[in-house]
Amino acid sequence: MSELIPSLAELHALGAAQQPTYPDPAAVESVVGKLRRRPPLVFAGECDDLRGRVAEVAAGRSFLLQGGDCAETFETVTAANIRNKLRVLLSMAVVLTYAAQLPVLKVGRIAGQYAKPRSRDAEIRNGVSLPAYRGDAVNALGFTQAERIPDPRRLLEVYNHSAATLNLLRAFVTGGYADLRAMHTWNADFVHNSNVESRYEELSDEIGRALAFMVACGVDNEAFRTVDFYSSHEALLLEYEHSLTRTDSRTQTPYNTSAHLVWIGERTRQLDGAHVEYLRHLRNPIGIKLGPNVTGDEAAALMDKLDPDHEPGRLTVITRMGADRIRDALPPVIEAVEQTGRKVAWVCDPMHGNTFETATGYKTRAFSQVADEVNGFFDVHEELGSWPGGVHVELTGDDVTECVGGVDELDEADLANRYETACDPRLNRNQSLELAFLVADRLTSGRIRRGAVEPEFHLEDFR
Ligand code: PEP
Ligand code: CO
């Protein structure tokens, strides 16, 4: 291990937040030893490429789409599940690219998103108190003592499942599945019964014609065959993240090789805490989540620590303020960070500030509030002249019923039909596409206002 990175013991001495209490320290040590010998899941050079692409986002020349499950689970690592998540992200990315005429940087919350911070250590049901579920990386969802005891061997399973997921993703994105000319087939097994669907189909037809035109003109069609796709997760469990940190032989600097981008959560971003201390040493591009109570000074102090060199692409700031708070809470944060002289990638997570519980006990989010936070994000950035660089969403490619509202007008009674998340409620496929159209509209109108693109040609204007 590089001397540049603190040891696990040094990090724990800082009082790391949100860590499981393992009953058997020897078992933890054994797992850490095994993980340290495992091959990296990503390469340093890929992380460097991603840093360059995040810099493009920060500079206002690209848009970041980051999405996936709140919590991946071992059981749902299947070909169909991975393919469905990938294709909803690709579909959203195409909508954004085509409608807003901008390159879209695609990053999954995938291949490592297995650990969850929790607001309470214990979960109480009918008077029985057990350790809270902290993600498959830590314990199991079932409500029994045996399932809830943290088991470090699960970290090896995280590695194995992440490797399998990443392997399939790499095959999909380079092996022809992501070919733009196959965009229609990404939709094939969905019922086309909504106006989001028809809008998507219209767009695919239009893109199909544009591609055929370009190919006829002799444009190299290889470019349509593959896409770049990166992995990311919250760097929460120190044992896992630290064990997969490797010193790059070219630069002698440490990279977290379990994902291209890792982020610090709202609950573990203490300035002198273990997570900030660990992540500040990494060369990966890193994300930081900021909730509505962060002050401008705190945000600036975090940036100074995590990005002392003002390196383009180093930082992605993911704000999750809540629809009610964003218009007040975001401007001082942007102003304080801009005053430090940095250009960061500003990304909106419209999910985590908008969660509520229904009378029947389902954790849900309303599509209208998600949309409202996204609109607030664009309003604030347009007002301040900063670039609204991306969105970060919890979604799935399946037709689950976890968030209410959206084009299918799901109501609270519908939640029971297909509520499958292991943690927070995700947008289903139609809701995700609907969000992509909303974002595309905001991007297009913002760019027209800034003079970056010409308005579309409307025949009516000439009648
Ligand atoms: C999450 O992204 O799932 C999460 C826990 O978010 P936050 O850190 O913003 O609460
Ligand atoms: Co979540």
GROMACS .gro file of C-alpha atoms and ligand atoms in nm:
model
  474
    1MET     CA    1   0.000   0.000   0.000
    2SER     CA    2   0.120   0.346  -0.082
    3GLU     CA    3   0.246   0.559   0.203
    4LEU     CA    4   0.029   0.828   0.054
    5ILE     CA    5  -0.288   0.676   0.189
    6PRO     CA    6  -0.368   0.644   0.560
    7SER     CA    7  -0.405   0.292   0.699
    8LEU     CA    8  -0.743   0.145   0.788
    9ALA     CA    9  -0.655   0.176   1.156
   10GLU     CA   10  -0.574   0.545   1.111
   11LEU     CA   11  -0.902   0.601   0.933
   12HIS     CA   12  -1.101   0.420   1.202
   13ALA     CA   13  -0.924   0.628   1.464
   14LEU     CA   14  -1.104   0.928   1.315
   15GLY     CA   15  -1.432   0.774   1.430
   16ALA     CA   16  -1.567   0.668   1.091
   17ALA     CA   17  -1.942   0.724   1.062
   18GLN     CA   18  -2.195   0.466   0.939
   19GLN     CA   19  -1.973   0.158   0.973
   20PRO     CA   20  -2.112  -0.183   1.070
   21THR     CA   21  -2.015  -0.333   1.404
   22TYR     CA   22  -1.866  -0.669   1.308
   23PRO     CA   23  -1.877  -0.930   1.584
   24ASP     CA   24  -1.554  -1.103   1.474
   25PRO     CA   25  -1.251  -0.878   1.399
   26ALA     CA   26  -1.039  -1.174   1.283
   27ALA     CA   27  -1.295  -1.252   1.011
   28VAL     CA   28  -1.279  -0.888   0.895
   29GLU     CA   29  -0.900  -0.905   0.874
   30SER     CA   30  -0.913  -1.225   0.673
   31VAL     CA   31  -1.159  -1.073   0.422
   32VAL     CA   32  -0.952  -0.756   0.389
   33GLY     CA   33  -0.644  -0.971   0.317
   34LYS     CA   34  -0.830  -1.156   0.042
   35LEU     CA   35  -0.967  -0.839  -0.116
   36ARG     CA   36  -0.624  -0.681  -0.124
   37ARG     CA   37  -0.508  -0.963  -0.352
   38ARG     CA   38  -0.803  -0.941  -0.591
   39PRO     CA   39  -0.744  -0.782  -0.932
   40PRO     CA   40  -0.871  -0.427  -0.985
   41LEU     CA   41  -1.219  -0.389  -1.135
   42VAL     CA   42  -1.129  -0.071  -1.320
   43PHE     CA   43  -0.802   0.074  -1.443
   44ALA     CA   44  -0.639   0.398  -1.339
   45GLY     CA   45  -0.634   0.518  -1.699
   46GLU     CA   46  -1.012   0.482  -1.722
   47CYS     CA   47  -1.053   0.692  -1.409
   48ASP     CA   48  -0.829   0.956  -1.567
   49ASP     CA   49  -1.044   0.954  -1.881
   50LEU     CA   50  -1.354   1.000  -1.670
   51ARG     CA   51  -1.190   1.290  -1.487
   52GLY     CA   52  -1.135   1.455  -1.824
   53ARG     CA   53  -1.499   1.404  -1.913
   54VAL     CA   54  -1.622   1.544  -1.585
   55ALA     CA   55  -1.408   1.849  -1.660
   56GLU     CA   56  -1.610   1.891  -1.981
   57VAL     CA   57  -1.928   1.885  -1.772
   58ALA     CA   58  -1.785   2.143  -1.532
   59ALA     CA   59  -1.697   2.362  -1.829
   60GLY     CA   60  -2.057   2.354  -1.955
   61ARG     CA   61  -1.984   2.150  -2.266
   62SER     CA   62  -2.137   1.820  -2.157
   63PHE     CA   63  -2.415   1.685  -1.935
   64LEU     CA   64  -2.380   1.409  -1.676
   65LEU     CA   65  -2.641   1.138  -1.634
   66GLN     CA   66  -2.581   0.926  -1.326
   67GLY     CA   67  -2.833   0.663  -1.224
   68GLY     CA   68  -2.916   0.320  -1.096
   69ASP     CA   69  -3.051   0.144  -0.790
   70CYS     CA   70  -3.053   0.298  -0.447
   71ALA     CA   71  -2.913  -0.035  -0.330
   72GLU     CA   72  -2.808  -0.313  -0.562
   73THR     CA   73  -2.873  -0.660  -0.426
   74PHE     CA   74  -2.693  -0.989  -0.496
   75GLU     CA   75  -3.017  -1.154  -0.597
   76THR     CA   76  -3.089  -0.904  -0.871
   77VAL     CA   77  -2.752  -0.946  -1.042
   78THR     CA   78  -2.906  -1.114  -1.347
   79ALA     CA   79  -2.853  -1.048  -1.716
   80ALA     CA   80  -3.207  -0.916  -1.759
   81ASN     CA   81  -3.185  -0.677  -1.466
   82ILE     CA   82  -2.850  -0.533  -1.571
   83ARG     CA   83  -2.961  -0.501  -1.932
   84ASN     CA   84  -3.283  -0.323  -1.832
   85LYS     CA   85  -3.099  -0.071  -1.617
   86LEU     CA   86  -2.847  -0.008  -1.890
   87ARG     CA   87  -3.108   0.043  -2.156
   88VAL     CA   88  -3.314   0.288  -1.956
   89LEU     CA   89  -2.997   0.490  -1.897
   90LEU     CA   90  -2.905   0.470  -2.265
   91SER     CA   91  -3.258   0.570  -2.368
   92MET     CA   92  -3.246   0.870  -2.135
   93ALA     CA   93  -2.902   0.961  -2.265
   94VAL     CA   94  -3.020   0.950  -2.625
   95VAL     CA   95  -3.314   1.176  -2.545
   96LEU     CA   96  -3.076   1.422  -2.379
   97THR     CA   97  -2.810   1.405  -2.647
   98TYR     CA   98  -3.045   1.447  -2.936
   99ALA     CA   99  -3.285   1.699  -2.792
  100ALA     CA  100  -3.023   1.915  -2.624
  101GLN     CA  101  -2.745   1.853  -2.876
  102LEU     CA  102  -2.488   1.791  -2.607
  103PRO     CA  103  -2.257   1.501  -2.530
  104VAL     CA  104  -2.396   1.306  -2.237
  105LEU     CA  105  -2.161   1.144  -1.988
  106LYS     CA  106  -2.315   0.817  -1.869
  107VAL     CA  107  -2.232   0.691  -1.521
  108GLY     CA  108  -2.416   0.406  -1.349
  109ARG     CA  109  -2.488   0.374  -0.978
  110ILE     CA  110  -2.392   0.017  -1.045
  111ALA     CA  111  -2.134  -0.258  -0.994
  112GLY     CA  112  -2.061  -0.168  -0.632
  113GLN     CA  113  -2.361   0.020  -0.489
  114TYR     CA  114  -2.425  -0.231  -0.209
  115ALA     CA  115  -2.381  -0.036   0.114
  116LYS     CA  116  -2.628   0.207   0.270
  117PRO     CA  117  -2.598   0.472   0.538
  118ARG     CA  118  -2.899   0.459   0.772
  119SER     CA  119  -3.057   0.723   0.991
  120ARG     CA  120  -3.103   0.472   1.275
  121ASP     CA  121  -2.880   0.185   1.388
  122ALA     CA  122  -3.173  -0.033   1.485
  123GLU     CA  123  -3.501  -0.120   1.321
  124ILE     CA  124  -3.796  -0.192   1.550
  125ARG     CA  125  -4.092  -0.399   1.436
  126ASN     CA  126  -4.369  -0.503   1.676
  127GLY     CA  127  -4.143  -0.432   1.971
  128VAL     CA  128  -3.852  -0.637   1.830
  129SER     CA  129  -3.529  -0.441   1.775
  130LEU     CA  130  -3.265  -0.565   1.527
  131PRO     CA  131  -2.970  -0.400   1.352
  132ALA     CA  132  -3.091  -0.194   1.054
  133TYR     CA  133  -3.035  -0.335   0.704
  134ARG     CA  134  -2.722  -0.160   0.571
  135GLY     CA  135  -2.717  -0.309   0.224
  136ASP     CA  136  -2.617  -0.653   0.099
  137ALA     CA  137  -2.255  -0.556   0.159
  138VAL     CA  138  -2.325  -0.570   0.532
  139ASN     CA  139  -2.626  -0.785   0.621
  140ALA     CA  140  -2.947  -0.932   0.479
  141LEU     CA  141  -3.285  -0.764   0.442
  142GLY     CA  142  -3.483  -1.038   0.625
  143PHE     CA  143  -3.595  -0.937   0.971
  144THR     CA  144  -3.424  -1.203   1.183
  145GLN     CA  145  -3.126  -1.179   1.415
  146ALA     CA  146  -2.922  -1.417   1.199
  147GLU     CA  147  -2.982  -1.216   0.881
  148ARG     CA  148  -2.915  -0.878   1.037
  149ILE     CA  149  -2.580  -0.957   1.203
  150PRO     CA  150  -2.309  -0.785   0.991
  151ASP     CA  151  -2.101  -1.046   0.809
  152PRO     CA  152  -1.768  -0.934   0.655
  153ARG     CA  153  -1.766  -1.225   0.408
  154ARG     CA  154  -2.035  -1.035   0.223
  155LEU     CA  155  -1.763  -0.793   0.106
  156LEU     CA  156  -1.616  -1.072  -0.106
  157GLU     CA  157  -1.961  -1.120  -0.255
  158VAL     CA  158  -1.976  -0.748  -0.333
  159TYR     CA  159  -1.652  -0.784  -0.522
  160ASN     CA  160  -1.774  -1.093  -0.711
  161HIS     CA  161  -2.113  -0.947  -0.802
  162SER     CA  162  -1.957  -0.616  -0.904
  163ALA     CA  163  -1.706  -0.796  -1.125
  164ALA     CA  164  -1.985  -0.996  -1.293
  165THR     CA  165  -2.196  -0.684  -1.344
  166LEU     CA  166  -1.912  -0.479  -1.485
  167ASN     CA  167  -1.813  -0.762  -1.715
  168LEU     CA  168  -2.159  -0.777  -1.868
  169LEU     CA  169  -2.185  -0.399  -1.891
  170ARG     CA  170  -1.855  -0.380  -2.074
  171ALA     CA  171  -1.980  -0.645  -2.317
  172PHE     CA  172  -2.308  -0.462  -2.373
  173VAL     CA  173  -2.155  -0.123  -2.437
  174THR     CA  174  -1.884  -0.240  -2.672
  175GLY     CA  175  -2.039  -0.552  -2.822
  176GLY     CA  176  -2.316  -0.394  -3.027
  177TYR     CA  177  -2.607  -0.385  -2.782
  178ALA     CA  178  -2.573  -0.012  -2.735
  179ASP     CA  179  -2.573   0.052  -3.111
  180LEU     CA  180  -2.784   0.362  -3.168
  181ARG     CA  181  -2.941   0.198  -3.469
  182ALA     CA  182  -3.091  -0.061  -3.234
  183MET     CA  183  -3.256   0.204  -3.022
  184HIS     CA  184  -3.604   0.078  -3.120
  185THR     CA  185  -3.529  -0.266  -2.982
  186TRP     CA  186  -3.438  -0.128  -2.639
  187ASN     CA  187  -3.807  -0.065  -2.613
  188ALA     CA  188  -3.933  -0.381  -2.772
  189ASP     CA  189  -4.079  -0.556  -2.468
  190PHE     CA  190  -4.262  -0.257  -2.326
  191VAL     CA  191  -4.624  -0.174  -2.391
  192HIS     CA  192  -4.642   0.141  -2.593
  193ASN     CA  193  -4.935   0.301  -2.424
  194SER     CA  194  -4.826   0.637  -2.299
  195ASN     CA  195  -4.738   0.969  -2.450
  196VAL     CA  196  -4.385   0.928  -2.315
  197GLU     CA  197  -4.362   0.610  -2.519
  198SER     CA  198  -4.490   0.776  -2.833
  199ARG     CA  199  -4.257   1.070  -2.787
  200TYR     CA  200  -3.972   0.827  -2.749
  201GLU     CA  201  -4.077   0.633  -3.059
  202GLU     CA  202  -4.101   0.955  -3.260
  203LEU     CA  203  -3.755   1.051  -3.146
  204SER     CA  204  -3.615   0.708  -3.236
  205ASP     CA  205  -3.764   0.739  -3.586
  206GLU     CA  206  -3.609   1.080  -3.625
  207ILE     CA  207  -3.272   0.958  -3.502
  208GLY     CA  208  -3.295   0.655  -3.728
  209ARG     CA  209  -3.342   0.885  -4.029
  210ALA     CA  210  -3.058   1.113  -3.917
  211LEU     CA  211  -2.824   0.815  -3.876
  212ALA     CA  212  -2.918   0.670  -4.213
  213PHE     CA  213  -2.847   1.010  -4.366
  214MET     CA  214  -2.506   1.031  -4.199
  215VAL     CA  215  -2.412   0.679  -4.303
  216ALA     CA  216  -2.521   0.760  -4.660
  217CYS     CA  217  -2.296   1.066  -4.647
  218GLY     CA  218  -2.005   0.842  -4.552
  219VAL     CA  219  -1.976   0.922  -4.181
  220ASP     CA  220  -1.787   0.646  -4.000
  221ASN     CA  221  -2.067   0.437  -3.854
  222GLU     CA  222  -1.842   0.265  -3.598
  223ALA     CA  223  -1.906   0.563  -3.373
  224PHE     CA  224  -2.272   0.462  -3.338
  225ARG     CA  225  -2.185   0.112  -3.225
  226THR     CA  226  -2.032   0.169  -2.884
  227VAL     CA  227  -2.082   0.401  -2.591
  228ASP     CA  228  -1.869   0.497  -2.296
  229PHE     CA  229  -2.017   0.396  -1.968
  230TYR     CA  230  -1.864   0.434  -1.622
  231SER     CA  231  -1.936   0.280  -1.283
  232SER     CA  232  -1.984   0.459  -0.952
  233HIS     CA  233  -2.101   0.401  -0.597
  234GLU     CA  234  -2.096   0.563  -0.255
  235ALA     CA  235  -1.760   0.490  -0.091
  236LEU     CA  236  -1.907   0.399   0.245
  237LEU     CA  237  -1.747   0.086   0.388
  238LEU     CA  238  -1.386   0.162   0.463
  239GLU     CA  239  -1.274  -0.204   0.463
  240TYR     CA  240  -1.400  -0.259   0.110
  241GLU     CA  241  -1.288   0.071  -0.041
  242HIS     CA  242  -0.947   0.064   0.123
  243SER     CA  243  -0.877  -0.298   0.021
  244LEU     CA  244  -0.944  -0.217  -0.341
  245THR     CA  245  -0.726   0.092  -0.340
  246ARG     CA  246  -0.412   0.038  -0.547
  247THR     CA  247  -0.108   0.243  -0.626
  248ASP     CA  248  -0.087   0.308  -0.997
  249SER     CA  249   0.252   0.199  -1.125
  250ARG     CA  250   0.279   0.485  -1.375
  251THR     CA  251   0.210   0.770  -1.140
  252GLN     CA  252   0.268   0.614  -0.797
  253THR     CA  253  -0.064   0.756  -0.686
  254PRO     CA  254  -0.358   0.574  -0.522
  255TYR     CA  255  -0.678   0.491  -0.709
  256ASN     CA  256  -0.989   0.325  -0.580
  257THR     CA  257  -1.013   0.044  -0.835
  258SER     CA  258  -1.361  -0.073  -0.735
  259ALA     CA  259  -1.530   0.198  -0.946
  260HIS     CA  260  -1.442   0.481  -1.181
  261LEU     CA  261  -1.606   0.742  -0.963
  262VAL     CA  262  -1.680   0.716  -0.592
  263TRP     CA  263  -1.876   0.965  -0.387
  264ILE     CA  264  -1.908   1.072  -0.025
  265GLY     CA  265  -2.262   1.065   0.110
  266GLU     CA  266  -2.442   1.344   0.291
  267ARG     CA  267  -2.407   1.150   0.617
  268THR     CA  268  -2.033   1.084   0.598
  269ARG     CA  269  -1.901   1.416   0.472
  270GLN     CA  270  -1.770   1.548   0.809
  271LEU     CA  271  -1.472   1.772   0.731
  272ASP     CA  272  -1.241   1.589   0.973
  273GLY     CA  273  -1.405   1.251   0.929
  274ALA     CA  274  -1.260   0.927   0.796
  275HIS     CA  275  -1.436   0.938   0.458
  276VAL     CA  276  -1.310   1.282   0.359
  277GLU     CA  277  -0.965   1.185   0.483
  278TYR     CA  278  -0.966   0.867   0.272
  279LEU     CA  279  -1.114   1.013  -0.045
  280ARG     CA  280  -0.894   1.318  -0.051
  281HIS     CA  281  -0.595   1.092  -0.127
  282LEU     CA  282  -0.753   0.922  -0.429
  283ARG     CA  283  -0.682   1.018  -0.789
  284ASN     CA  284  -1.029   0.910  -0.905
  285PRO     CA  285  -1.282   1.177  -0.990
  286ILE     CA  286  -1.493   1.202  -0.677
  287GLY     CA  287  -1.843   1.311  -0.590
  288ILE     CA  288  -1.977   1.476  -0.281
  289LYS     CA  289  -2.343   1.492  -0.181
  290LEU     CA  290  -2.469   1.808  -0.018
  291GLY     CA  291  -2.803   1.837   0.160
  292PRO     CA  292  -3.008   2.148   0.242
  293ASN     CA  293  -2.836   2.226   0.572
  294VAL     CA  294  -2.485   2.265   0.434
  295THR     CA  295  -2.350   2.618   0.462
  296GLY     CA  296  -2.149   2.791   0.192
  297ASP     CA  297  -1.845   2.793   0.422
  298GLU     CA  298  -1.873   2.422   0.488
  299ALA     CA  299  -1.906   2.347   0.119
  300ALA     CA  300  -1.601   2.561   0.038
  301ALA     CA  301  -1.397   2.399   0.317
  302LEU     CA  302  -1.482   2.053   0.182
  303MET     CA  303  -1.375   2.155  -0.169
  304ASP     CA  304  -1.046   2.294  -0.036
  305LYS     CA  305  -0.973   1.965   0.132
  306LEU     CA  306  -1.083   1.736  -0.150
  307ASP     CA  307  -0.948   1.943  -0.437
  308PRO     CA  308  -0.658   2.157  -0.314
  309ASP     CA  309  -0.517   2.191  -0.667
  310HIS     CA  310  -0.841   2.312  -0.830
  311GLU     CA  311  -0.812   2.028  -1.075
  312PRO     CA  312  -1.069   2.029  -1.356
  313GLY     CA  313  -1.297   1.724  -1.334
  314ARG     CA  314  -1.189   1.634  -0.984
  315LEU     CA  315  -1.518   1.724  -0.816
  316THR     CA  316  -1.879   1.648  -0.888
  317VAL     CA  317  -2.107   1.821  -0.640
  318ILE     CA  318  -2.436   1.637  -0.609
  319THR     CA  319  -2.696   1.852  -0.439
  320ARG     CA  320  -3.002   1.688  -0.283
  321MET     CA  321  -3.191   1.973  -0.127
  322GLY     CA  322  -3.556   1.874  -0.161
  323ALA     CA  323  -3.809   2.044  -0.387
  324ASP     CA  324  -3.914   2.285  -0.109
  325ARG     CA  325  -3.562   2.391  -0.019
  326ILE     CA  326  -3.363   2.399  -0.342
  327ARG     CA  327  -3.445   2.753  -0.445
  328ASP     CA  328  -3.321   2.890  -0.109
  329ALA     CA  329  -3.052   2.642  -0.018
  330LEU     CA  330  -2.865   2.602  -0.347
  331PRO     CA  331  -2.766   2.963  -0.438
  332PRO     CA  332  -2.538   3.027  -0.134
  333VAL     CA  333  -2.362   2.696  -0.194
  334ILE     CA  334  -2.297   2.773  -0.560
  335GLU     CA  335  -2.180   3.122  -0.475
  336ALA     CA  336  -1.942   3.000  -0.204
  337VAL     CA  337  -1.790   2.734  -0.428
  338GLU     CA  338  -1.759   2.971  -0.723
  339GLN     CA  339  -1.581   3.216  -0.496
  340THR     CA  340  -1.310   2.957  -0.435
  341GLY     CA  341  -1.237   2.990  -0.807
  342ARG     CA  342  -1.319   2.628  -0.892
  343LYS     CA  343  -1.533   2.500  -1.172
  344VAL     CA  344  -1.706   2.188  -1.043
  345ALA     CA  345  -1.966   1.969  -1.209
  346TRP     CA  346  -2.301   2.063  -1.049
  347VAL     CA  347  -2.539   1.770  -1.042
  348CYS     CA  348  -2.896   1.750  -0.910
  349ASP     CA  349  -3.010   1.449  -0.710
  350PRO     CA  350  -3.386   1.515  -0.701
  351MET     CA  351  -3.456   1.194  -0.508
  352HIS     CA  352  -3.306   1.203  -0.160
  353GLY     CA  353  -3.461   1.528  -0.041
  354ASN     CA  354  -3.811   1.419  -0.144
  355THR     CA  355  -3.878   1.090   0.031
  356PHE     CA  356  -4.190   1.043   0.243
  357GLU     CA  357  -4.385   0.757   0.395
  358THR     CA  358  -4.744   0.676   0.300
  359ALA     CA  359  -5.010   0.595   0.557
  360THR     CA  360  -4.969   0.231   0.460
  361GLY     CA  361  -4.598   0.240   0.540
  362TYR     CA  362  -4.438   0.261   0.193
  363LYS     CA  363  -4.136   0.485   0.152
  364THR     CA  364  -4.207   0.675  -0.169
  365ARG     CA  365  -4.139   0.987  -0.373
  366ALA     CA  366  -4.376   1.188  -0.588
  367PHE     CA  367  -4.274   1.238  -0.950
  368SER     CA  368  -4.409   1.593  -0.929
  369GLN     CA  369  -4.165   1.678  -0.649
  370VAL     CA  370  -3.875   1.514  -0.832
  371ALA     CA  371  -3.964   1.727  -1.135
  372ASP     CA  372  -4.000   2.034  -0.915
  373GLU     CA  373  -3.651   1.991  -0.768
  374VAL     CA  374  -3.504   1.947  -1.117
  375ASN     CA  375  -3.682   2.264  -1.231
  376GLY     CA  376  -3.556   2.449  -0.923
  377PHE     CA  377  -3.203   2.332  -1.001
  378PHE     CA  378  -3.224   2.469  -1.355
  379ASP     CA  379  -3.387   2.794  -1.236
  380VAL     CA  380  -3.115   2.859  -0.979
  381HIS     CA  381  -2.827   2.784  -1.217
  382GLU     CA  382  -2.982   2.994  -1.492
  383GLU     CA  383  -3.025   3.281  -1.248
  384LEU     CA  384  -2.664   3.261  -1.129
  385GLY     CA  385  -2.513   3.192  -1.469
  386SER     CA  386  -2.361   2.859  -1.362
  387TRP     CA  387  -2.398   2.541  -1.565
  388PRO     CA  388  -2.661   2.287  -1.450
  389GLY     CA  389  -2.430   1.998  -1.527
  390GLY     CA  390  -2.626   1.684  -1.462
  391VAL     CA  391  -2.879   1.471  -1.281
  392HIS     CA  392  -2.831   1.183  -1.040
  393VAL     CA  393  -3.132   0.953  -1.009
  394GLU     CA  394  -3.242   0.630  -0.850
  395LEU     CA  395  -3.407   0.426  -1.121
  396THR     CA  396  -3.463   0.081  -1.256
  397GLY     CA  397  -3.536  -0.047  -1.603
  398ASP     CA  398  -3.839  -0.240  -1.483
  399ASP     CA  399  -4.200  -0.133  -1.445
  400VAL     CA  400  -4.193  -0.117  -1.067
  401THR     CA  401  -4.439   0.089  -0.863
  402GLU     CA  402  -4.225   0.267  -0.605
  403CYS     CA  403  -4.265   0.637  -0.683
  404VAL     CA  404  -4.611   0.791  -0.720
  405GLY     CA  405  -4.726   1.009  -1.012
  406GLY     CA  406  -4.571   1.040  -1.354
  407VAL     CA  407  -4.726   0.960  -1.686
  408ASP     CA  408  -4.899   0.645  -1.559
  409GLU     CA  409  -5.041   0.845  -1.267
  410LEU     CA  410  -4.948   0.586  -1.008
  411ASP     CA  411  -5.120   0.653  -0.679
  412GLU     CA  412  -5.049   0.533  -0.328
  413ALA     CA  413  -5.273   0.230  -0.369
  414ASP     CA  414  -5.065   0.119  -0.671
  415LEU     CA  415  -4.746   0.097  -0.467
  416ALA     CA  416  -4.833  -0.251  -0.339
  417ASN     CA  417  -4.836  -0.392  -0.696
  418ARG     CA  418  -4.466  -0.402  -0.758
  419TYR     CA  419  -4.264  -0.251  -0.478
  420GLU     CA  420  -3.924  -0.422  -0.502
  421THR     CA  421  -3.654  -0.186  -0.385
  422ALA     CA  422  -3.423  -0.296  -0.104
  423CYS     CA  423  -3.393   0.064   0.012
  424ASP     CA  424  -3.523   0.386  -0.145
  425PRO     CA  425  -3.803   0.408  -0.408
  426ARG     CA  426  -3.680   0.425  -0.769
  427LEU     CA  427  -3.825   0.579  -1.082
  428ASN     CA  428  -3.955   0.311  -1.315
  429ARG     CA  429  -3.879   0.310  -1.681
  430ASN     CA  430  -4.158   0.543  -1.794
  431GLN     CA  431  -4.094   0.785  -1.511
  432SER     CA  432  -3.724   0.787  -1.600
  433LEU     CA  433  -3.795   0.863  -1.964
  434GLU     CA  434  -4.041   1.131  -1.865
  435LEU     CA  435  -3.773   1.291  -1.651
  436ALA     CA  436  -3.528   1.275  -1.941
  437PHE     CA  437  -3.773   1.464  -2.164
  438LEU     CA  438  -3.822   1.726  -1.893
  439VAL     CA  439  -3.446   1.772  -1.854
  440ALA     CA  440  -3.400   1.783  -2.231
  441ASP     CA  441  -3.659   2.062  -2.255
  442ARG     CA  442  -3.486   2.262  -1.983
  443LEU     CA  443  -3.146   2.212  -2.144
  444THR     CA  444  -3.273   2.316  -2.485
  445SER     CA  445  -3.448   2.629  -2.365
  446GLY     CA  446  -3.151   2.727  -2.145
  447ARG     CA  447  -2.910   2.688  -2.432
  448ILE     CA  448  -3.131   2.891  -2.663
  449ARG     CA  449  -3.141   3.167  -2.402
  450ARG     CA  450  -2.763   3.159  -2.370
  451GLY     CA  451  -2.732   3.177  -2.747
  452ALA     CA  452  -2.550   2.843  -2.760
  453VAL     CA  453  -2.798   2.688  -3.006
  454GLU     CA  454  -3.055   2.820  -3.249
  455PRO     CA  455  -3.422   2.766  -3.166
  456GLU     CA  456  -3.590   2.488  -3.359
  457PHE     CA  457  -3.755   2.583  -3.686
  458HIS     CA  458  -4.131   2.611  -3.627
  459LEU     CA  459  -4.348   2.623  -3.937
  460GLU     CA  460  -4.622   2.804  -3.744
  461ASP     CA  461  -4.390   3.101  -3.698
  462PHE     CA  462  -4.402   3.165  -4.071
  463ARG     CA  463  -4.773   3.130  -4.129
  464PEP     C1  464  -2.795   0.756  -0.169
  464PEP     O1  465  -2.744   0.814  -0.266
  464PEP     O2  466  -2.854   0.648  -0.177
  464PEP     C2  467  -2.788   0.824  -0.038
  464PEP     C3  468  -2.791   0.759   0.076
  464PEP     O3  469  -2.784   0.956  -0.052
  464PEP     P1  470  -2.746   1.073   0.049
  464PEP     O4  471  -2.604   1.047   0.090
  464PEP     O5  472  -2.760   1.193  -0.038
  464PEP     O6  473  -2.845   1.067   0.160
  465CO      CO  474  -3.107   0.615  -0.191
   0.00000   0.00000   0.00000
